[in-house]
Amino acid sequence: MRKLLTPLIAALLVSCLTAYAVWTGERPRAHYLSDLRASLASDVGTAGSGGNLLAIRPALYPSDYRDPDLLHMKLAAALDQARDQGLLTERTVVALPDHIGTWLLLQNEKQDLYKARSLAEAGRLLTLSHPTLLGRLFLQGQDLEEALLRAKARRMARDYQKMFGRLASHYQVTILAGSILLPSPYFKEGKLRSGHGALYNLALAFSPDGLLLGEPYSQPWPQSARGESRQTLQTAGGLVTITRSWGQGYPRSKVTLDNGQSSASEELFLRGRLWPLHNSPSGSELTPLAAPQASDAPGSHLLNAWLDAQ
């Protein structure tokens, strides 16, 4: 009897492990349903040759990060709206909010994850579908979000640079590409790479030819709620100054464009519903509901300001 049961149990165990291995690798395709609407919430000044600052507050959800092409589609819809209204020129500077790239860590997950109300709610599904995360969680003492980010950091870095470079070259504008969390980011032969050390909040800018513009901005993560950082960058439209802070309970960046004749400023933050980041300042949100909105319109909001000609 024992001789009969042993191979049966072994066969059953192999079948279960095989089924589990197949399940962890399955990523069924699903219909992409998202709000691609974008509206011009503010338009200040008169169109001319002085250039303009176009701030985009995109409405983003976990499902927008299922595939980088879907996030590209959402941002392209906003830029299409701007182009249709004559807001894009060779001197336009398009600014996007911080951490727009961080949730690329959600790409290529099971469909049920995108329905979760929090990352903690999705935790069991993530650990089951990524058994290698267990080693990071228990042996290296990492939290679930950091473990997943580090596991996908190499691809996240590649997709972040590729996506915003494509958008800049396609629309022939300067793009301030928000930011992304990466472990010890560095560049090799012009390509963004991720290392294995501490986490940094990294921000890149792209010129109208799709190439990197200026020096990358990076700041150690986590950040203090009281701290404020400042970045300057020379663009085709003028000198850009970006001030970053979590002081309002969410990642807010104030972008100022100065062409020497006049200047314009806009505040940026993410809209929609993205989960709070682990290790962010206590009580903070990534998509703040209480932040003052420029419009009640659904979808992404465009805030444009024209500068006087030099």
mmCIF file of C-alpha atoms in Angstrom:
data_model
loop_
_atom_site.group_PDB
_atom_site.id
_atom_site.type_symbol
_atom_site.label_atom_id
_atom_site.label_comp_id
_atom_site.label_asym_id
_atom_site.label_seq_id
_atom_site.Cartn_x
_atom_site.Cartn_y
_atom_site.Cartn_z
ATOM 1 C CA MET A 1 0.000 0.000 0.000
ATOM 2 C CA ARG A 2 2.825 2.363 0.927
ATOM 3 C CA LYS A 3 4.551 1.618 -2.380
ATOM 4 C CA LEU A 4 1.347 2.579 -4.177
ATOM 5 C CA LEU A 5 0.703 5.791 -2.219
ATOM 6 C CA THR A 6 4.212 7.209 -2.493
ATOM 7 C CA PRO A 7 4.219 7.672 -6.297
ATOM 8 C CA LEU A 8 0.625 8.946 -6.182
ATOM 9 C CA ILE A 9 1.499 11.589 -3.591
ATOM 10 C CA ALA A 10 4.623 12.537 -5.537
ATOM 11 C CA ALA A 11 2.623 12.842 -8.754
ATOM 12 C CA LEU A 12 -0.014 14.952 -6.992
ATOM 13 C CA LEU A 13 2.666 17.216 -5.527
ATOM 14 C CA VAL A 14 4.333 17.664 -8.917
ATOM 15 C CA SER A 15 0.956 18.449 -10.493
ATOM 16 C CA CYS A 16 0.191 21.063 -7.833
ATOM 17 C CA LEU A 17 3.594 22.707 -8.192
ATOM 18 C CA THR A 18 3.266 22.710 -11.980
ATOM 19 C CA ALA A 19 -0.199 24.261 -11.795
ATOM 20 C CA TYR A 20 1.089 26.902 -9.358
ATOM 21 C CA ALA A 21 4.043 27.704 -11.616
ATOM 22 C CA VAL A 22 1.700 28.106 -14.590
ATOM 23 C CA TRP A 23 -0.671 30.297 -12.547
ATOM 24 C CA THR A 24 2.097 32.626 -11.358
ATOM 25 C CA GLY A 25 3.129 33.229 -14.961
ATOM 26 C CA GLU A 26 -0.357 33.843 -16.327
ATOM 27 C CA ARG A 27 -1.273 37.443 -17.109
ATOM 28 C CA PRO A 28 -4.610 37.294 -18.974
ATOM 29 C CA ARG A 29 -5.227 40.300 -21.174
ATOM 30 C CA ALA A 30 -8.207 42.440 -20.250
ATOM 31 C CA HIS A 31 -10.021 45.335 -21.866
ATOM 32 C CA TYR A 32 -8.510 48.698 -20.985
ATOM 33 C CA LEU A 33 -11.211 50.984 -19.649
ATOM 34 C CA SER A 34 -9.948 54.370 -18.533
ATOM 35 C CA ASP A 35 -10.976 57.983 -18.768
ATOM 36 C CA LEU A 36 -8.907 59.486 -21.585
ATOM 37 C CA ARG A 37 -10.647 62.836 -21.352
ATOM 38 C CA ALA A 38 -8.568 65.974 -20.867
ATOM 39 C CA SER A 39 -9.717 69.562 -20.551
ATOM 40 C CA LEU A 40 -8.083 72.975 -20.548
ATOM 41 C CA ALA A 41 -8.681 74.192 -16.994
ATOM 42 C CA SER A 42 -6.651 77.391 -17.265
ATOM 43 C CA ASP A 43 -5.235 79.456 -20.139
ATOM 44 C CA VAL A 44 -3.408 82.651 -19.201
ATOM 45 C CA GLY A 45 -1.844 85.205 -21.519
ATOM 46 C CA THR A 46 -1.769 85.589 -25.277
ATOM 47 C CA ALA A 47 -0.288 83.061 -27.666
ATOM 48 C CA GLY A 48 2.956 84.243 -29.219
ATOM 49 C CA SER A 49 6.622 83.501 -29.749
ATOM 50 C CA GLY A 50 7.555 83.839 -26.077
ATOM 51 C CA GLY A 51 6.801 80.209 -25.344
ATOM 52 C CA ASN A 52 4.485 78.719 -22.751
ATOM 53 C CA LEU A 53 4.352 76.534 -19.683
ATOM 54 C CA LEU A 54 1.864 73.677 -19.975
ATOM 55 C CA ALA A 55 1.274 71.877 -16.681
ATOM 56 C CA ILE A 56 -0.612 68.587 -16.832
ATOM 57 C CA ARG A 57 -2.363 67.125 -13.808
ATOM 58 C CA PRO A 58 -3.200 63.653 -15.129
ATOM 59 C CA ALA A 59 -5.989 61.539 -13.638
ATOM 60 C CA LEU A 60 -4.285 58.182 -13.073
ATOM 61 C CA TYR A 61 -5.393 54.838 -11.641
ATOM 62 C CA PRO A 62 -3.606 51.524 -10.961
ATOM 63 C CA SER A 63 -4.960 50.043 -14.212
ATOM 64 C CA ASP A 64 -3.172 52.781 -16.199
ATOM 65 C CA TYR A 65 0.098 51.161 -15.115
ATOM 66 C CA ARG A 66 -0.769 47.644 -16.266
ATOM 67 C CA ASP A 67 1.347 48.293 -19.339
ATOM 68 C CA PRO A 68 3.613 51.291 -20.097
ATOM 69 C CA ASP A 69 1.802 51.667 -23.423
ATOM 70 C CA LEU A 70 -1.441 52.354 -21.529
ATOM 71 C CA LEU A 71 0.177 55.118 -19.499
ATOM 72 C CA HIS A 72 1.635 56.476 -22.733
ATOM 73 C CA MET A 73 -1.879 56.465 -24.223
ATOM 74 C CA LYS A 74 -3.294 58.410 -21.259
ATOM 75 C CA LEU A 75 -0.606 61.101 -21.469
ATOM 76 C CA ALA A 76 -0.769 61.240 -25.272
ATOM 77 C CA ALA A 77 -4.517 61.916 -25.048
ATOM 78 C CA ALA A 78 -3.795 64.987 -22.910
ATOM 79 C CA LEU A 79 -1.079 66.182 -25.295
ATOM 80 C CA ASP A 80 -3.371 65.616 -28.291
ATOM 81 C CA GLN A 81 -5.914 67.895 -26.645
ATOM 82 C CA ALA A 82 -3.225 70.522 -26.091
ATOM 83 C CA ARG A 83 -2.063 70.283 -29.701
ATOM 84 C CA ASP A 84 -5.622 70.588 -31.017
ATOM 85 C CA GLN A 85 -5.950 73.846 -29.081
ATOM 86 C CA GLY A 86 -2.691 75.236 -30.449
ATOM 87 C CA LEU A 87 -0.786 75.012 -27.176
ATOM 88 C CA LEU A 88 2.281 73.124 -28.413
ATOM 89 C CA THR A 89 5.223 74.954 -30.001
ATOM 90 C CA GLU A 90 8.977 74.426 -30.149
ATOM 91 C CA ARG A 91 9.270 76.652 -27.037
ATOM 92 C CA THR A 92 6.599 74.848 -25.012
ATOM 93 C CA VAL A 93 7.666 73.311 -21.708
ATOM 94 C CA VAL A 94 5.347 70.490 -20.594
ATOM 95 C CA ALA A 95 5.516 69.734 -16.868
ATOM 96 C CA LEU A 96 4.255 66.559 -15.184
ATOM 97 C CA PRO A 97 3.860 65.716 -11.461
ATOM 98 C CA ASP A 98 6.358 63.929 -9.269
ATOM 99 C CA HIS A 99 6.048 60.135 -8.861
ATOM 100 C CA ILE A 100 4.220 59.722 -12.143
ATOM 101 C CA GLY A 101 6.710 56.971 -12.968
ATOM 102 C CA THR A 102 6.873 55.235 -9.590
ATOM 103 C CA TRP A 103 3.790 53.068 -10.039
ATOM 104 C CA LEU A 104 5.296 51.453 -13.122
ATOM 105 C CA LEU A 105 6.060 48.808 -10.504
ATOM 106 C CA LEU A 106 2.450 47.627 -11.067
ATOM 107 C CA GLN A 107 3.001 46.643 -14.688
ATOM 108 C CA ASN A 108 2.219 43.126 -15.858
ATOM 109 C CA GLU A 109 0.265 41.998 -12.797
ATOM 110 C CA LYS A 110 -2.887 39.931 -12.477
ATOM 111 C CA GLN A 111 -6.088 41.779 -13.298
ATOM 112 C CA ASP A 112 -7.573 41.468 -9.798
ATOM 113 C CA LEU A 113 -4.742 43.550 -8.374
ATOM 114 C CA TYR A 114 -5.910 46.671 -10.206
ATOM 115 C CA LYS A 115 -9.298 46.423 -8.495
ATOM 116 C CA ALA A 116 -7.806 46.538 -4.990
ATOM 117 C CA ARG A 117 -8.397 49.600 -2.822
ATOM 118 C CA SER A 118 -4.873 49.569 -1.390
ATOM 119 C CA LEU A 119 -1.550 47.849 -1.876
ATOM 120 C CA ALA A 120 -2.077 46.087 1.456
ATOM 121 C CA GLU A 121 -5.322 44.619 0.102
ATOM 122 C CA ALA A 122 -3.443 43.374 -2.946
ATOM 123 C CA GLY A 123 -0.572 42.028 -0.840
ATOM 124 C CA ARG A 124 -1.658 38.390 -0.693
ATOM 125 C CA LEU A 125 -2.156 38.212 -4.452
ATOM 126 C CA LEU A 126 1.244 39.817 -5.047
ATOM 127 C CA THR A 127 3.127 37.448 -2.767
ATOM 128 C CA LEU A 128 1.374 34.415 -4.251
ATOM 129 C CA SER A 129 2.085 35.493 -7.824
ATOM 130 C CA HIS A 130 5.690 36.498 -6.999
ATOM 131 C CA PRO A 131 7.079 33.768 -4.707
ATOM 132 C CA THR A 132 10.575 35.252 -5.038
ATOM 133 C CA LEU A 133 9.321 38.317 -3.142
ATOM 134 C CA LEU A 134 9.100 36.208 0.008
ATOM 135 C CA GLY A 135 12.882 36.144 0.232
ATOM 136 C CA ARG A 136 13.071 39.928 0.048
ATOM 137 C CA LEU A 137 10.243 40.312 2.558
ATOM 138 C CA PHE A 138 11.534 37.966 5.237
ATOM 139 C CA LEU A 139 15.265 37.623 4.625
ATOM 140 C CA GLN A 140 16.088 41.207 3.642
ATOM 141 C CA GLY A 141 13.445 42.930 5.769
ATOM 142 C CA GLN A 142 11.889 44.866 2.885
ATOM 143 C CA ASP A 143 8.241 45.875 2.766
ATOM 144 C CA LEU A 144 6.049 44.588 -0.063
ATOM 145 C CA GLU A 145 6.155 47.772 -2.143
ATOM 146 C CA GLU A 146 9.933 48.114 -1.940
ATOM 147 C CA ALA A 147 10.465 44.422 -2.684
ATOM 148 C CA LEU A 148 8.288 44.664 -5.795
ATOM 149 C CA LEU A 149 9.948 47.910 -6.884
ATOM 150 C CA ARG A 150 13.440 46.462 -6.561
ATOM 151 C CA ALA A 151 12.401 43.335 -8.444
ATOM 152 C CA LYS A 152 11.127 45.445 -11.360
ATOM 153 C CA ALA A 153 13.491 48.436 -11.134
ATOM 154 C CA ARG A 154 15.535 47.553 -14.207
ATOM 155 C CA ARG A 155 12.485 47.463 -16.452
ATOM 156 C CA MET A 156 10.922 50.500 -14.762
ATOM 157 C CA ALA A 157 14.019 52.595 -15.497
ATOM 158 C CA ARG A 158 14.015 51.536 -19.141
ATOM 159 C CA ASP A 159 10.284 52.163 -19.629
ATOM 160 C CA TYR A 160 10.354 55.559 -17.886
ATOM 161 C CA GLN A 161 13.115 56.911 -20.129
ATOM 162 C CA LYS A 162 11.689 55.353 -23.276
ATOM 163 C CA MET A 163 8.124 56.578 -22.728
ATOM 164 C CA PHE A 164 8.883 60.221 -21.989
ATOM 165 C CA GLY A 165 11.583 60.408 -24.645
ATOM 166 C CA ARG A 166 9.031 59.183 -27.200
ATOM 167 C CA LEU A 167 6.442 61.724 -26.069
ATOM 168 C CA ALA A 168 8.921 64.608 -26.253
ATOM 169 C CA SER A 169 10.116 63.702 -29.757
ATOM 170 C CA HIS A 170 6.630 62.937 -31.099
ATOM 171 C CA TYR A 171 5.122 66.238 -29.942
ATOM 172 C CA GLN A 172 8.356 68.226 -30.417
ATOM 173 C CA VAL A 173 8.243 69.798 -26.960
ATOM 174 C CA THR A 174 10.373 69.897 -23.831
ATOM 175 C CA ILE A 175 9.021 67.524 -21.182
ATOM 176 C CA LEU A 176 9.724 67.664 -17.460
ATOM 177 C CA ALA A 177 8.934 64.014 -16.809
ATOM 178 C CA GLY A 178 7.853 64.103 -13.167
ATOM 179 C CA SER A 179 9.843 61.556 -11.181
ATOM 180 C CA ILE A 180 10.310 57.871 -10.379
ATOM 181 C CA LEU A 181 11.635 55.963 -7.358
ATOM 182 C CA LEU A 182 14.617 53.746 -8.199
ATOM 183 C CA PRO A 183 17.400 52.031 -6.247
ATOM 184 C CA SER A 184 20.774 53.749 -6.812
ATOM 185 C CA PRO A 185 19.961 55.035 -10.333
ATOM 186 C CA TYR A 186 22.824 55.730 -12.728
ATOM 187 C CA PHE A 187 23.473 56.139 -16.449
ATOM 188 C CA LYS A 188 25.441 53.895 -18.758
ATOM 189 C CA GLU A 189 25.920 54.875 -22.396
ATOM 190 C CA GLY A 190 23.036 57.335 -22.107
ATOM 191 C CA LYS A 191 20.608 54.756 -20.702
ATOM 192 C CA LEU A 192 19.015 54.965 -17.264
ATOM 193 C CA ARG A 193 19.895 51.994 -15.077
ATOM 194 C CA SER A 194 19.013 50.892 -11.559
ATOM 195 C CA GLY A 195 21.423 49.589 -8.943
ATOM 196 C CA HIS A 196 20.996 47.703 -5.681
ATOM 197 C CA GLY A 197 21.516 50.420 -3.084
ATOM 198 C CA ALA A 198 19.349 53.051 -1.427
ATOM 199 C CA LEU A 199 16.188 54.417 -3.037
ATOM 200 C CA TYR A 200 16.205 57.803 -4.756
ATOM 201 C CA ASN A 201 13.492 59.999 -6.203
ATOM 202 C CA LEU A 202 14.829 60.671 -9.714
ATOM 203 C CA ALA A 203 13.502 63.245 -12.190
ATOM 204 C CA LEU A 204 14.503 63.547 -15.846
ATOM 205 C CA ALA A 205 13.811 66.145 -18.524
ATOM 206 C CA PHE A 206 13.709 65.586 -22.281
ATOM 207 C CA SER A 207 14.342 67.987 -25.149
ATOM 208 C CA PRO A 208 12.121 68.141 -28.268
ATOM 209 C CA ASP A 209 14.366 65.595 -29.992
ATOM 210 C CA GLY A 210 13.620 63.056 -27.262
ATOM 211 C CA LEU A 211 17.099 63.181 -25.730
ATOM 212 C CA LEU A 212 17.941 63.790 -22.087
ATOM 213 C CA LEU A 213 18.111 67.454 -21.157
ATOM 214 C CA GLY A 214 20.350 68.828 -18.424
ATOM 215 C CA GLU A 215 21.462 67.066 -15.273
ATOM 216 C CA PRO A 216 19.130 64.515 -13.652
ATOM 217 C CA TYR A 217 17.617 65.510 -10.333
ATOM 218 C CA SER A 218 17.788 62.982 -7.504
ATOM 219 C CA GLN A 219 16.967 63.061 -3.821
ATOM 220 C CA PRO A 220 17.270 60.290 -1.211
ATOM 221 C CA TRP A 221 14.049 58.513 -0.273
ATOM 222 C CA PRO A 222 12.159 58.749 2.046
ATOM 223 C CA GLN A 223 11.790 62.512 2.112
ATOM 224 C CA SER A 224 10.913 64.739 5.026
ATOM 225 C CA ALA A 225 7.517 66.414 5.178
ATOM 226 C CA ARG A 226 9.258 69.640 6.200
ATOM 227 C CA GLY A 227 12.002 69.621 3.614
ATOM 228 C CA GLU A 228 11.931 71.527 0.345
ATOM 229 C CA SER A 229 14.206 71.005 -2.649
ATOM 230 C CA ARG A 230 14.991 73.219 -5.604
ATOM 231 C CA GLN A 231 16.055 72.353 -9.142
ATOM 232 C CA THR A 232 16.962 74.613 -12.071
ATOM 233 C CA LEU A 233 17.153 73.671 -15.732
ATOM 234 C CA GLN A 234 17.752 75.609 -18.940
ATOM 235 C CA THR A 235 15.278 74.772 -21.723
ATOM 236 C CA ALA A 236 14.368 76.070 -25.170
ATOM 237 C CA GLY A 237 11.541 78.028 -23.541
ATOM 238 C CA GLY A 238 13.671 79.603 -20.815
ATOM 239 C CA LEU A 239 14.961 78.867 -17.337
ATOM 240 C CA VAL A 240 12.903 76.340 -15.373
ATOM 241 C CA THR A 241 12.860 76.264 -11.579
ATOM 242 C CA ILE A 242 11.143 73.387 -9.771
ATOM 243 C CA THR A 243 10.440 73.488 -6.039
ATOM 244 C CA ARG A 244 9.378 70.189 -4.470
ATOM 245 C CA SER A 245 7.704 69.635 -1.114
ATOM 246 C CA TRP A 246 5.478 67.224 0.851
ATOM 247 C CA GLY A 247 4.429 70.009 3.229
ATOM 248 C CA GLN A 248 0.783 69.963 2.128
ATOM 249 C CA GLY A 249 0.425 66.220 2.727
ATOM 250 C CA TYR A 250 1.141 65.171 -0.856
ATOM 251 C CA PRO A 251 4.023 65.457 -3.357
ATOM 252 C CA ARG A 252 3.609 68.948 -4.743
ATOM 253 C CA SER A 253 5.926 70.608 -7.213
ATOM 254 C CA LYS A 254 5.843 74.251 -8.210
ATOM 255 C CA VAL A 255 7.239 74.814 -11.701
ATOM 256 C CA THR A 256 8.318 78.270 -12.874
ATOM 257 C CA LEU A 257 9.353 79.136 -16.433
ATOM 258 C CA ASP A 258 11.229 82.416 -17.003
ATOM 259 C CA ASN A 259 12.261 83.519 -20.505
ATOM 260 C CA GLY A 260 13.945 86.733 -19.358
ATOM 261 C CA GLN A 261 10.968 88.880 -20.352
ATOM 262 C CA SER A 262 8.227 87.338 -18.234
ATOM 263 C CA SER A 263 7.574 84.257 -16.138
ATOM 264 C CA ALA A 264 4.784 81.823 -15.307
ATOM 265 C CA SER A 265 4.275 79.324 -12.485
ATOM 266 C CA GLU A 266 1.989 76.352 -11.950
ATOM 267 C CA GLU A 267 1.569 73.832 -9.141
ATOM 268 C CA LEU A 268 1.531 70.152 -9.978
ATOM 269 C CA PHE A 269 0.171 67.026 -8.312
ATOM 270 C CA LEU A 270 -1.391 63.763 -9.419
ATOM 271 C CA ARG A 271 -5.136 63.343 -9.785
ATOM 272 C CA GLY A 272 -7.165 60.135 -9.884
ATOM 273 C CA ARG A 273 -6.638 57.339 -7.346
ATOM 274 C CA LEU A 274 -3.171 55.967 -6.728
ATOM 275 C CA TRP A 275 -2.189 54.261 -3.498
ATOM 276 C CA PRO A 276 -0.021 56.109 -0.958
ATOM 277 C CA LEU A 277 3.685 55.346 -1.126
ATOM 278 C CA HIS A 278 5.320 53.366 1.653
ATOM 279 C CA ASN A 279 7.741 55.468 3.708
ATOM 280 C CA SER A 280 6.201 58.710 2.455
ATOM 281 C CA PRO A 281 5.606 61.349 5.165
ATOM 282 C CA SER A 282 2.999 60.239 7.696
ATOM 283 C CA GLY A 283 -0.599 60.867 6.677
ATOM 284 C CA SER A 284 0.297 61.859 3.122
ATOM 285 C CA GLU A 285 -1.511 60.919 -0.080
ATOM 286 C CA LEU A 286 -0.262 60.468 -3.619
ATOM 287 C CA THR A 287 -3.496 61.646 -5.255
ATOM 288 C CA PRO A 288 -4.863 64.169 -2.726
ATOM 289 C CA LEU A 289 -8.628 64.600 -2.637
ATOM 290 C CA ALA A 290 -8.436 67.844 -0.667
ATOM 291 C CA ALA A 291 -5.972 69.616 -2.976
ATOM 292 C CA PRO A 292 -7.409 72.716 -4.683
ATOM 293 C CA GLN A 293 -8.480 71.769 -8.197
ATOM 294 C CA ALA A 294 -8.410 74.052 -11.215
ATOM 295 C CA SER A 295 -11.678 72.631 -12.551
ATOM 296 C CA ASP A 296 -14.531 70.267 -11.724
ATOM 297 C CA ALA A 297 -14.177 68.597 -15.117
ATOM 298 C CA PRO A 298 -13.353 64.868 -15.088
ATOM 299 C CA GLY A 299 -10.145 63.478 -16.512
ATOM 300 C CA SER A 300 -6.790 65.190 -16.813
ATOM 301 C CA HIS A 301 -6.472 68.942 -16.342
ATOM 302 C CA LEU A 302 -4.295 71.169 -18.528
ATOM 303 C CA LEU A 303 -3.052 74.485 -17.135
ATOM 304 C CA ASN A 304 -1.412 76.726 -19.714
ATOM 305 C CA ALA A 305 0.380 80.055 -19.356
ATOM 306 C CA TRP A 306 1.858 82.055 -22.249
ATOM 307 C CA LEU A 307 4.978 84.160 -21.746
ATOM 308 C CA ASP A 308 5.656 87.532 -23.353
ATOM 309 C CA ALA A 309 7.956 87.547 -26.365
ATOM 310 C CA GLN A 310 11.523 88.662 -25.774
#
